[in-house]
Amino acid sequence: MSRLSQRFADLKAQNRAALVVFTTAGDPSASVSQAILNGLPEAGADIIELGMPFTDAMADGPAIQEASKRALAGGMTLQGVLEMARNFRQTDQATPIVLMGYYNPVYIYGPERFAQEAAKAGVDGMIVVDLPPEEADELLAPLSRSGIDFIFLTAPTTDDDRLPVVLNKASGFVYYVSITGITGTVSASEAAVGEAVKRLKSHTQLPVAVGFGIKTPEQAAAVARHADAAVVGSAVVERVAKGDVKLVHDFVAELAKGVRTARK
Amino acid sequence: MSEILKNSLRSGPDASGHFGIFGGRFVAETLMPLILSVEKAYGEARRDPAFTGELSHLLTHYVGRPSPLYFAKRLSEQFGGAKVFLKREDLNHTGAHKINNCMGQILLAKRMGKKRIIAETGAGQHGVATATACALMGLDCCIFMGATDIERQAPNVYRMKLLGAEVRPVTAGAGTLKDAMNEALRDWVARVEDTYYLIGTVAGPHPYPAMVRDFQCVIGLETKEQMKAQEGRMPDSLVACIGGGSNAMGLFHPFLDDGTIAIYGVEAAGHGLDKEHAASLAGGRPGVLHGNRTYLLMNEDGQIEEGHSISAGLDYPGIGPEHSWLKETGRVTYVSATDEEALDAFVNLTRLEGIIPALESAHALAYAAKLAPTLPKDHLMVVNLSGRGDKDIATVAKFRGEGGVG
Ligand SMILES: Cc1ncc(COP(=O)(O)O)c(C=O)c1O
């Protein structure tokens, strides 16, 4: 069983959702970023989304754009991202790592080579924002050969006709972008999230993670009542920007408390 | 690909929006349904005589088409070789070729029931053309423009505002065209219901590269007829500048299958190809940005680099995907001109013919100045004068160390 399936199965048995925490690799510096990453499981993150920095983060708001900028200014590269995953795996074998970013750096690295090296580094899944199912095959094939899940995004605009197009190629879990917008801006209502999760669940057996716009432990709890996972990105990144590892981990602990008590 | 080559170079893209390996639809899922709906709407509109009829009416009576094909006698004499003809897109309403595409897309947006139009702009010509089309149609208009470009194209910024558009400064990155396009895409994701993104060049996700090309092809189609009327035959060569590549594609496309015609696309070499420039075909490699796979300027890690050109309209690290494909097939020859060469050509045309060209178009003129003297006197060359240079006079004055403007 993959780390992702195992994690979702374990949490299902506990009747609780996963807390997915996003942080950009190399933000605000390589060493602080590694310290943040290594401490995330203990702080309460169940799954980690590790951002691959990119100059042109078209689906992201200012917080994550700035995170990319800081990471790139500090010299972070794709190789560096994999190095961080490798380091993390020395102390943690159970927490899934999903890389998230844009296609160009991966394309330039070479999808086949990247898939192989990422698998060796202990990466479990990938989210590539600008690779819709129509364009995904060239990365999907190498990833599945390497046993890495390709996690597709679905959005409020993905209607029932289109959902199967996306879900047919999905594995690991399905990521639901809860708003039409970029990261770190507006939030969906709990009712809207509930409806959306129900709709997705009628199309797929895969776990459903909901993200975009979740900023507080309360919002994370609200999402965790309906979805299999709540993803928090910009709100974490805003704390990462301060360079204070403890501040980040304390915030993650609060989020975790929200998620863990949501269905009680 | 050899199949396409054998038959026609004009049949692309394929059903999924690819020109060979280039093009495609590399966008976030939130936008994907929208892109598909634009494709569907455009597919229906182009076959609808009501749509094409209205477009053609606007092009004639509002834009002022056909634009003249002007034999530049004094320029040709100076070059001492080919007969040089200027396709006068500078004489269109709003002063550039950009309006051709805006008329087509604004009709499409209206047909789709959209209430709000967004666009990116570099030189401000596309922004002005979009704001103009919105004023004409009574639609809300928001233009994204890099902060650097707002500074160097001030007259166009005020024109857009007068026309009722909101101009949103973009400070991310170098504050140029690439960043404006990122921000427009971000806005679109957030306003998918009521907003139409009117892309200004043959880039972006499918169907934009093909659609913008189709709307700009009027340039090449007119040129064919005009040259036949004036000289009784086809031209021997075509020259156009390339930012994203829309004025070039509009001129080139109708001629692609006539293999005897030499075709030159001129990229911006900025300070020089070994320094900062915006020549993505000369100095880049295939990658993925802004919804399509194409040649891009980037570092070894696939991080996109800023372009540099004195001309805001060419200052883009990418190029339309069909140009990337035409480069690889070898049908079009891609060359470049530096800032300095473009400035010389700018001043030269102004003095010699009384026509102030856009700095963008001056890149095409700069290459023509190199090529024409090497050609025989009966060689017919068409240079696309994609726009007028009023917007650039402050930049030129500054560069020449002359005061008194702006
Ligand atoms: C006059 C003029 N020519 C050319 C361009 C470059 O665009 P394209 O390569 O799409 O024709 C611009 C862009 O702003 C322009 O204003």
XYZ file of C-alpha atoms and ligand atoms in Angstrom:
686
model
C 0.000 0.000 0.000
C 1.290 3.479 -0.832
C 1.970 5.933 1.946
C -0.992 8.022 0.779
C -3.461 5.120 0.805
C -2.131 3.953 4.149
C -2.504 7.385 5.674
C -6.055 7.866 4.418
C -7.000 4.350 5.548
C -5.609 4.954 9.042
C -7.416 8.275 9.408
C -10.655 6.802 8.135
C -10.398 4.213 10.879
C -10.068 7.079 13.362
C -13.021 8.841 11.722
C -11.118 12.023 11.101
C -9.866 14.039 8.173
C -6.252 14.682 7.273
C -4.553 18.005 7.753
C -2.514 18.788 4.644
C 0.062 21.515 5.128
C 1.656 23.381 2.238
C 5.046 25.012 2.410
C 7.357 26.085 -0.388
C 10.683 24.273 -0.512
C 13.496 26.660 0.287
C 11.280 29.301 1.860
C 12.483 31.468 3.511
C 15.878 29.746 3.219
C 17.032 26.191 2.588
C 17.942 25.459 6.210
C 14.897 27.044 7.859
C 12.686 25.371 5.284
C 14.169 21.962 6.119
C 13.642 22.562 9.827
C 10.019 23.546 9.188
C 9.478 20.492 7.005
C 11.042 18.037 9.420
C 8.886 19.248 12.310
C 5.556 19.254 10.465
C 4.459 15.685 11.375
C 5.040 16.265 15.052
C 3.177 19.567 14.859
C 0.188 17.681 13.468
C 0.438 17.630 9.674
C -0.825 14.335 8.257
C 0.267 14.989 4.670
C 2.793 17.508 3.385
C 2.509 19.478 0.184
C 5.949 20.693 -0.706
C 5.885 23.564 -3.174
C 8.319 23.550 -6.062
C 9.108 27.252 -6.514
C 8.425 28.849 -9.901
C 8.902 32.340 -11.276
C 5.406 32.539 -12.730
C 2.963 31.035 -10.241
C -0.145 31.870 -12.232
C -2.672 30.193 -9.936
C -1.251 31.667 -6.764
C -1.914 34.817 -4.816
C 0.724 37.171 -3.411
C 1.646 35.014 -0.376
C 2.741 31.973 -2.376
C 4.210 34.093 -5.177
C 6.428 35.752 -2.600
C 7.339 32.351 -1.148
C 8.569 31.246 -4.577
C 10.515 34.425 -4.941
C 12.261 33.995 -1.584
C 13.048 30.354 -2.307
C 14.465 31.108 -5.763
C 16.468 34.023 -4.423
C 17.990 31.568 -1.957
C 18.996 29.301 -4.818
C 16.359 26.572 -4.516
C 16.182 24.218 -7.510
C 14.225 21.062 -8.310
C 17.228 19.055 -7.279
C 17.140 20.963 -4.007
C 13.462 20.098 -3.558
C 14.256 16.393 -3.922
C 17.161 16.770 -1.529
C 14.767 18.173 1.057
C 12.442 15.207 0.616
C 15.394 12.813 1.002
C 16.475 14.519 4.202
C 12.946 14.398 5.562
C 12.717 10.671 4.894
C 15.673 10.008 7.185
C 13.437 10.751 10.163
C 9.943 10.095 8.806
C 8.853 7.105 6.757
C 5.111 7.455 7.182
C 4.048 10.986 6.273
C 3.222 11.318 2.577
C 4.909 14.084 0.597
C 3.142 15.558 -2.385
C 5.072 17.960 -4.591
C 3.074 20.873 -5.932
C 4.008 23.350 -8.602
C 4.052 24.209 -12.285
C 5.126 22.123 -15.223
C 8.016 23.971 -16.829
C 10.776 23.140 -14.320
C 9.735 19.478 -14.351
C 9.555 19.448 -18.156
C 13.044 20.921 -18.373
C 14.382 18.435 -15.801
C 12.881 15.650 -17.903
C 9.676 13.920 -16.735
C 11.183 10.422 -16.782
C 14.296 11.349 -14.861
C 12.314 13.453 -12.428
C 9.811 10.696 -11.725
C 12.572 8.195 -10.990
C 14.549 10.524 -8.756
C 11.447 11.756 -6.945
C 10.391 8.192 -6.171
C 13.857 7.453 -4.804
C 13.721 10.616 -2.706
C 10.530 9.404 -1.058
C 7.963 11.521 -2.903
C 4.457 10.045 -3.007
C 2.425 12.298 -5.243
C 2.500 15.290 -7.536
C 0.152 18.162 -8.233
C 1.024 20.115 -11.355
C -1.288 23.071 -11.545
C -0.968 23.777 -15.261
C -1.267 20.181 -16.449
C -4.955 19.438 -16.974
C -5.824 15.855 -17.993
C -5.699 16.895 -21.660
C -1.941 17.554 -21.391
C -0.956 15.309 -18.512
C -0.028 12.035 -20.220
C 3.610 12.930 -20.808
C 4.149 13.234 -17.041
C 1.481 10.811 -15.910
C 3.096 7.826 -17.599
C 6.563 8.254 -16.037
C 5.016 8.987 -12.658
C 2.876 5.872 -12.665
C 5.888 3.780 -13.743
C 7.659 5.147 -10.665
C 4.684 4.549 -8.384
C 3.970 8.236 -7.795
C 0.338 9.359 -7.726
C -0.775 12.168 -10.001
C -3.232 14.271 -8.054
C -5.592 16.239 -10.237
C -7.328 19.450 -9.357
C -11.063 19.829 -9.701
C -12.836 23.154 -9.385
C -16.334 24.573 -9.042
C -16.192 25.002 -12.821
C -15.542 21.289 -13.367
C -19.115 20.223 -14.108
C -20.553 16.723 -14.012
C -19.798 16.174 -17.695
C -16.183 17.060 -17.254
C -15.535 15.407 -13.881
C -15.065 11.918 -15.372
C -12.443 13.309 -17.798
C -10.410 14.410 -14.791
C -11.180 11.534 -12.446
C -10.351 8.850 -15.009
C -6.704 9.785 -14.732
C -6.608 10.609 -11.026
C -4.959 8.557 -8.302
C -3.942 9.108 -4.682
C -6.666 11.608 -3.884
C -8.682 14.288 -5.617
C -7.954 17.913 -4.833
C -10.982 20.168 -4.825
C -10.222 23.851 -5.350
C -13.093 25.225 -3.288
C -13.306 28.651 -4.897
C -12.938 30.067 -8.378
C -9.854 32.101 -7.728
C -6.211 32.038 -6.780
C -4.672 30.824 -3.528
C -4.852 32.880 -0.381
C -7.842 35.018 -1.264
C -11.498 34.232 -0.549
C -12.965 31.260 1.319
C -15.885 28.997 0.473
C -18.756 28.533 2.906
C -19.075 25.262 4.791
C -22.342 24.583 3.003
C -20.736 25.011 -0.404
C -17.857 22.721 0.567
C -20.312 20.112 1.834
C -22.255 20.157 -1.435
C -19.126 19.953 -3.525
C -17.667 17.034 -1.592
C -20.957 15.169 -1.952
C -20.909 15.772 -5.700
C -17.323 14.540 -6.030
C -17.986 11.495 -3.872
C -20.787 10.476 -6.213
C -18.164 10.226 -8.972
C -15.150 8.720 -7.228
C -13.952 6.373 -4.493
C -10.768 8.405 -4.041
C -10.349 10.538 -0.926
C -11.309 14.179 -1.473
C -9.060 16.972 -0.203
C -10.335 20.545 -0.134
C -8.089 23.567 -0.350
C -7.791 27.281 -1.281
C -8.977 29.851 1.224
C -8.625 27.836 4.461
C -6.936 30.209 6.890
C -8.030 29.381 10.443
C -8.420 26.293 12.672
C -12.182 26.925 12.564
C -12.269 26.907 8.766
C -10.075 23.809 8.702
C -12.493 22.115 11.105
C -15.480 23.083 8.979
C -13.885 21.523 5.905
C -12.795 18.468 7.902
C -16.412 17.737 8.775
C -17.118 17.020 5.102
C -13.912 16.229 3.244
C -11.207 13.598 3.739
C -8.561 16.289 4.004
C -8.233 20.028 4.543
C -5.335 21.800 2.834
C -3.839 24.945 4.325
C -1.327 26.883 2.209
C -1.143 30.663 2.190
C -1.922 31.016 5.906
C 1.047 28.741 6.704
C 3.275 30.449 4.163
C 2.550 33.859 5.687
C 4.035 32.532 8.928
C 6.923 30.824 7.162
C 7.805 34.241 5.753
C 8.653 35.398 9.268
C 11.397 32.767 9.430
C 10.305 31.541 12.856
C 10.098 27.734 12.870
C 8.215 27.550 16.169
C 5.613 30.068 15.020
C 4.873 27.844 12.023
C 4.685 24.645 14.032
C 2.483 26.244 16.699
C 0.067 27.376 13.997
C 0.044 23.902 12.446
C -0.715 22.444 15.884
C -3.741 24.739 16.187
C -4.932 23.722 12.737
C -4.448 20.065 13.670
C -6.521 20.527 16.795
C -9.316 21.973 14.678
C -9.192 19.105 12.218
C -8.935 16.409 14.891
C -11.908 17.638 16.882
C -14.095 18.523 13.895
C -16.255 15.418 13.929
C -16.412 15.016 17.699
C 4.204 16.077 -39.177
C 5.585 15.121 -42.615
C 1.989 14.533 -43.640
C 1.091 18.126 -42.785
C 4.209 19.396 -44.508
C 3.331 17.554 -47.662
C -0.157 18.958 -47.741
C -0.299 22.369 -46.172
C 1.533 24.447 -43.619
C -1.726 26.201 -42.883
C -3.767 23.353 -41.462
C -2.649 23.605 -37.843
C -3.386 23.308 -35.041
C -4.707 19.764 -34.620
C -7.977 19.108 -32.809
C -6.349 19.429 -29.396
C -4.649 22.695 -30.238
C -1.121 21.495 -31.023
C 1.265 22.622 -33.732
C 3.623 19.652 -33.669
C 4.810 19.539 -30.054
C 3.922 23.207 -29.527
C 0.741 24.884 -28.358
C -1.821 22.982 -26.305
C -3.830 23.942 -23.237
C -1.610 24.137 -20.170
C -3.981 25.874 -17.787
C -5.330 25.280 -14.304
C -8.482 23.183 -14.127
C -10.570 26.178 -13.043
C -9.952 27.741 -16.447
C -10.184 24.583 -18.509
C -13.983 24.535 -18.913
C -13.814 28.205 -19.862
C -11.149 27.639 -22.496
C -13.252 24.853 -23.932
C -16.281 27.128 -24.071
C -14.285 29.826 -25.893
C -13.161 27.189 -28.378
C -16.710 26.005 -28.946
C -18.109 29.515 -29.280
C -15.384 30.509 -31.714
C -15.889 27.359 -33.766
C -19.554 28.253 -34.187
C -19.016 31.971 -34.733
C -16.494 31.606 -37.536
C -19.025 29.591 -39.524
C -21.852 32.015 -38.867
C -22.356 34.548 -41.681
C -23.948 36.963 -39.198
C -20.717 36.990 -37.186
C -18.313 37.229 -40.114
C -20.552 39.830 -41.754
C -20.582 42.048 -38.679
C -16.828 41.691 -38.286
C -16.182 42.610 -41.870
C -18.480 45.621 -41.574
C -16.582 46.848 -38.504
C -13.210 46.298 -40.151
C -14.244 48.398 -43.131
C -16.181 51.201 -41.514
C -14.726 51.409 -38.017
C -11.122 50.252 -38.351
C -10.669 51.704 -41.826
C -9.590 48.617 -43.720
C -8.132 47.755 -46.088
C -4.923 49.371 -44.885
C -2.776 50.642 -47.746
C 0.150 48.722 -49.180
C 2.503 51.612 -49.745
C 5.527 51.489 -52.026
C 8.218 53.276 -50.022
C 10.132 54.782 -52.922
C 12.648 56.879 -51.020
C 13.374 54.081 -48.568
C 13.840 51.630 -51.453
C 16.194 54.057 -53.200
C 18.234 54.421 -50.045
C 18.490 50.657 -49.658
C 19.463 50.354 -53.301
C 18.032 46.882 -53.739
C 14.581 45.411 -53.326
C 11.396 47.399 -53.839
C 10.099 47.834 -50.305
C 6.367 48.027 -49.634
C 4.952 48.943 -46.244
C 1.735 47.338 -45.092
C 0.250 50.314 -43.294
C -1.313 48.808 -40.166
C -0.282 52.053 -38.464
C -3.173 53.724 -40.276
C -5.805 51.555 -38.634
C -8.045 53.149 -36.042
C -6.060 53.228 -32.759
C -2.795 53.008 -34.660
C -1.799 49.357 -34.845
C -2.791 45.917 -36.077
C -4.060 45.009 -32.592
C -7.557 46.342 -33.350
C -8.137 43.637 -36.019
C -8.066 40.957 -33.359
C -10.000 43.035 -30.838
C -12.921 43.489 -33.218
C -13.160 39.742 -33.718
C -12.848 38.813 -30.075
C -15.165 41.524 -28.780
C -17.914 40.200 -31.033
C -17.216 36.726 -29.703
C -17.327 37.936 -26.089
C -20.660 39.614 -26.738
C -21.973 36.472 -28.361
C -20.930 34.527 -25.257
C -22.870 36.964 -23.085
C -19.810 38.247 -21.214
C -20.074 41.607 -19.480
C -16.506 42.333 -18.547
C -13.360 42.238 -20.676
C -9.816 41.885 -19.384
C -6.582 42.094 -21.343
C -2.836 42.281 -20.867
C -0.809 44.900 -22.633
C 2.850 45.729 -23.122
C 3.165 48.713 -25.421
C -0.383 49.665 -24.575
C -1.524 49.236 -28.182
C -3.498 46.133 -27.390
C -4.818 47.789 -24.239
C -5.968 50.809 -26.213
C -7.536 48.637 -28.899
C -9.333 46.580 -26.260
C -10.523 49.660 -24.372
C -11.745 51.066 -27.676
C -13.675 47.917 -28.525
C -15.209 47.927 -25.045
C -16.257 51.563 -25.359
C -17.862 50.732 -28.684
C -19.744 47.764 -27.270
C -20.536 49.203 -23.844
C -18.607 46.555 -21.906
C -16.559 46.942 -18.724
C -12.834 46.879 -19.369
C -9.863 46.164 -17.143
C -6.338 46.274 -18.569
C -3.357 44.678 -16.827
C -0.110 46.446 -17.520
C 3.329 46.096 -16.009
C 4.466 49.037 -13.890
C 7.605 49.465 -16.025
C 5.507 49.606 -19.164
C 3.067 52.078 -17.634
C 6.003 54.396 -17.243
C 7.432 54.025 -20.732
C 4.080 54.071 -22.544
C 2.372 56.867 -20.629
C 0.351 58.319 -23.538
C -1.359 54.978 -24.094
C -2.163 54.635 -20.398
C -4.071 57.896 -20.470
C -5.817 56.929 -23.698
C -7.091 53.752 -22.041
C -8.360 55.697 -19.069
C -10.105 58.215 -21.303
C -11.772 55.325 -23.069
C -13.226 54.254 -19.734
C -10.925 51.342 -18.936
C -9.418 50.602 -15.577
C -5.637 50.197 -15.876
C -4.241 47.850 -13.223
C -0.513 48.252 -12.614
C 1.341 44.978 -12.140
C 4.447 45.218 -9.995
C 5.382 41.519 -9.905
C 8.551 40.454 -11.707
C 10.039 43.114 -13.955
C 6.635 44.726 -14.407
C 6.403 43.949 -18.097
C 4.196 41.943 -20.460
C 4.832 38.508 -18.925
C 3.770 39.714 -15.500
C 0.719 41.470 -16.926
C -0.353 38.198 -18.514
C 0.082 36.293 -15.228
C -2.085 38.830 -13.465
C -4.763 38.761 -16.164
C -4.905 34.969 -15.850
C -5.264 35.292 -12.072
C -8.094 37.742 -12.486
C -9.815 35.489 -14.996
C -9.724 32.520 -12.621
C -11.495 34.657 -10.043
C -14.144 36.025 -12.405
C -14.913 33.106 -14.697
C -18.653 33.759 -14.862
C -18.830 37.233 -16.314
C -15.347 37.842 -17.708
C -13.780 37.270 -21.107
C -10.006 37.362 -21.493
C -9.143 39.117 -24.735
C -5.580 37.943 -25.411
C -3.656 40.292 -27.668
C -1.297 38.007 -29.482
C -1.008 34.511 -30.956
C -0.076 33.029 -27.570
C -1.947 31.607 -24.579
C -3.851 28.325 -24.501
C -5.707 26.898 -27.483
C -7.851 28.292 -29.161
C -6.214 31.724 -28.760
C -3.149 31.225 -30.984
C -5.311 30.003 -33.867
C -8.137 32.457 -33.253
C -5.928 35.546 -33.014
C -4.090 34.390 -36.139
C -7.372 34.015 -38.008
C -8.428 37.535 -37.054
C -5.039 38.946 -38.103
C -4.887 37.076 -41.416
C -6.730 39.974 -43.005
C -3.272 41.611 -43.185
C -1.814 38.914 -45.420
C -4.970 38.414 -47.460
C -5.152 42.109 -48.323
C -1.435 42.184 -49.081
C -1.887 39.401 -51.646
C -4.568 41.299 -53.512
C -2.881 44.666 -53.251
C 0.436 43.365 -54.531
C -1.313 41.668 -57.408
C -3.082 44.916 -58.260
C 0.076 47.024 -58.032
C 2.732 44.704 -59.411
C 0.724 41.956 -61.039
C 2.281 39.245 -58.919
C 3.054 37.855 -55.475
C 5.721 39.423 -53.244
C 9.136 37.744 -53.012
C 9.683 38.306 -49.316
C 7.831 39.249 -46.133
C 9.291 40.835 -43.008
C 7.541 41.410 -39.682
C 8.542 42.004 -36.067
C 7.688 39.487 -33.368
C 6.597 40.039 -29.794
C 4.067 37.284 -29.325
C 3.893 37.133 -33.085
C 0.405 38.256 -34.117
C 1.196 40.890 -36.730
C 3.772 38.529 -38.209
C 1.425 35.559 -38.249
C -1.315 37.682 -39.797
C 0.969 38.644 -42.659
C 2.720 35.285 -43.074
C -0.042 32.745 -42.774
C -1.816 33.293 -46.101
C 1.570 32.928 -47.862
C 2.956 29.888 -46.028
C 2.148 27.391 -48.757
C 3.859 29.404 -51.470
C 7.371 28.082 -51.001
C 8.983 30.638 -53.327
C 8.260 33.468 -50.908
C 10.974 34.079 -48.307
C 9.557 34.879 -44.877
C 11.424 36.616 -42.043
C 10.281 37.071 -38.456
C 12.327 39.628 -36.538
C 12.761 39.150 -32.796
C 14.013 41.801 -30.391
C 17.733 41.365 -29.712
C 17.701 44.081 -27.037
C 21.276 44.942 -26.048
C 22.504 41.990 -28.146
C 21.851 38.246 -28.297
C 24.786 37.620 -25.968
C 23.352 40.106 -23.458
C 19.808 40.955 -22.361
C 17.280 40.420 -25.101
C 13.775 39.157 -25.852
C 14.554 36.751 -28.716
C 12.989 33.525 -27.503
C 13.605 31.562 -30.701
C 17.234 32.647 -30.959
C 18.067 32.333 -27.277
C 15.448 30.084 -25.701
C 14.232 26.516 -25.799
C 10.884 24.743 -25.701
C 9.041 25.020 -22.405
C 5.591 25.650 -20.982
C 4.220 29.035 -19.937
C 0.936 30.927 -20.201
C -1.035 27.973 -21.415
C 1.143 26.697 -24.223
C 4.377 24.941 -25.076
C 6.700 27.160 -27.035
C 10.243 28.558 -27.124
C 10.937 30.477 -23.923
C 13.774 32.332 -22.298
C 14.653 30.466 -19.130
C 17.526 29.389 -16.950
C 18.824 25.814 -16.679
C 16.259 25.034 -13.954
C 13.305 25.996 -16.092
C 12.733 29.294 -14.300
C 11.486 31.919 -16.735
C 13.790 34.841 -17.420
C 12.780 38.402 -18.076
C 13.068 39.595 -21.625
C 14.592 42.901 -22.498
C 13.708 45.168 -25.363
C 13.495 48.924 -25.752
C 10.115 48.176 -27.252
C 7.520 47.287 -24.625
C 5.490 45.339 -27.176
C 8.352 42.933 -27.882
C 9.503 42.582 -24.290
C 8.190 39.060 -23.748
C 10.216 35.897 -22.981
C 7.967 33.695 -25.123
C 6.491 33.574 -28.604
C 3.326 32.167 -30.142
C 3.517 28.365 -30.506
C 2.880 28.364 -34.249
C 6.069 30.391 -34.730
C 7.991 27.769 -32.740
C 6.599 25.162 -35.075
C 7.379 27.197 -38.195
C 10.924 27.607 -36.948
C 11.339 23.866 -36.540
C 9.831 23.128 -39.955
C 12.221 25.707 -41.400
C 9.502 27.488 -43.377
C 10.085 30.845 -41.697
C 13.528 32.330 -41.052
C 13.790 33.977 -37.657
C 16.291 36.767 -37.223
C 16.680 39.644 -34.809
C 17.391 43.355 -34.494
C 18.914 45.185 -31.523
C 17.523 48.205 -29.671
C 20.022 50.384 -31.426
C 19.277 49.052 -34.899
C 15.562 49.564 -34.271
C 16.145 53.151 -33.131
C 18.142 53.899 -36.263
C 15.392 52.437 -38.409
C 12.805 54.441 -36.461
C 14.539 57.727 -37.189
C 15.363 56.759 -40.751
C 11.789 56.020 -41.771
C 10.550 59.151 -40.060
C 12.985 61.362 -41.961
C 12.795 59.588 -45.281
C 9.113 58.832 -45.656
C 7.426 61.037 -43.063
C 6.110 58.002 -41.249
C 6.840 57.535 -37.543
C 6.813 53.769 -36.980
C 6.184 52.001 -33.683
C 9.438 50.853 -32.062
C 8.124 47.319 -32.515
C 7.707 47.786 -36.265
C 11.107 49.485 -36.391
C 12.656 46.074 -35.664
C 11.202 44.768 -38.917
C 12.461 47.866 -40.724
C 15.913 47.371 -39.211
C 16.157 43.885 -40.671
C 14.788 45.087 -44.005
C 17.609 47.629 -44.038
C 20.096 44.767 -43.895
C 18.344 42.473 -46.333
C 17.000 44.798 -49.038
C 20.394 46.104 -50.234
C 21.495 42.533 -50.989
C 18.518 41.871 -53.258
C 17.864 42.654 -56.932
C 15.825 45.677 -57.970
C 12.873 43.601 -59.107
C 12.566 41.864 -55.737
C 9.280 42.759 -54.045
C 9.558 42.969 -50.258
C 6.683 43.618 -47.869
C 7.463 44.982 -44.419
C 4.626 44.964 -41.935
C 4.369 48.408 -40.426
C 2.433 47.039 -37.488
C 1.846 50.347 -35.729
C 2.584 54.032 -35.475
C 5.213 55.444 -33.173
C 3.549 58.385 -31.445
C 3.485 56.358 -28.226
C 7.268 55.905 -28.420
C 8.513 59.431 -28.900
C 9.368 59.935 -25.230
C 11.380 56.702 -25.159
C 13.219 57.671 -28.323
C 13.924 61.184 -27.074
C 15.301 59.788 -23.826
C 17.506 57.300 -25.608
C 18.845 59.944 -27.973
C 19.479 62.253 -25.032
C 17.045 64.811 -26.380
C 14.639 66.674 -24.139
C 11.387 68.415 -24.794
C 9.051 65.426 -24.882
C 6.695 63.899 -22.365
C 2.766 48.149 -33.063
C 3.047 46.812 -32.497
N 3.680 45.912 -33.249
C 3.966 44.683 -32.770
C 3.650 44.307 -31.491
C 4.044 42.942 -31.022
O 2.984 42.051 -30.958
P 2.808 40.905 -32.011
O 4.114 40.190 -32.138
O 1.746 40.057 -31.433
O 2.393 41.498 -33.296
C 2.981 45.214 -30.671
C 2.611 44.843 -29.288
O 2.282 45.605 -28.451
C 2.679 46.497 -31.195
O 2.048 47.410 -30.443
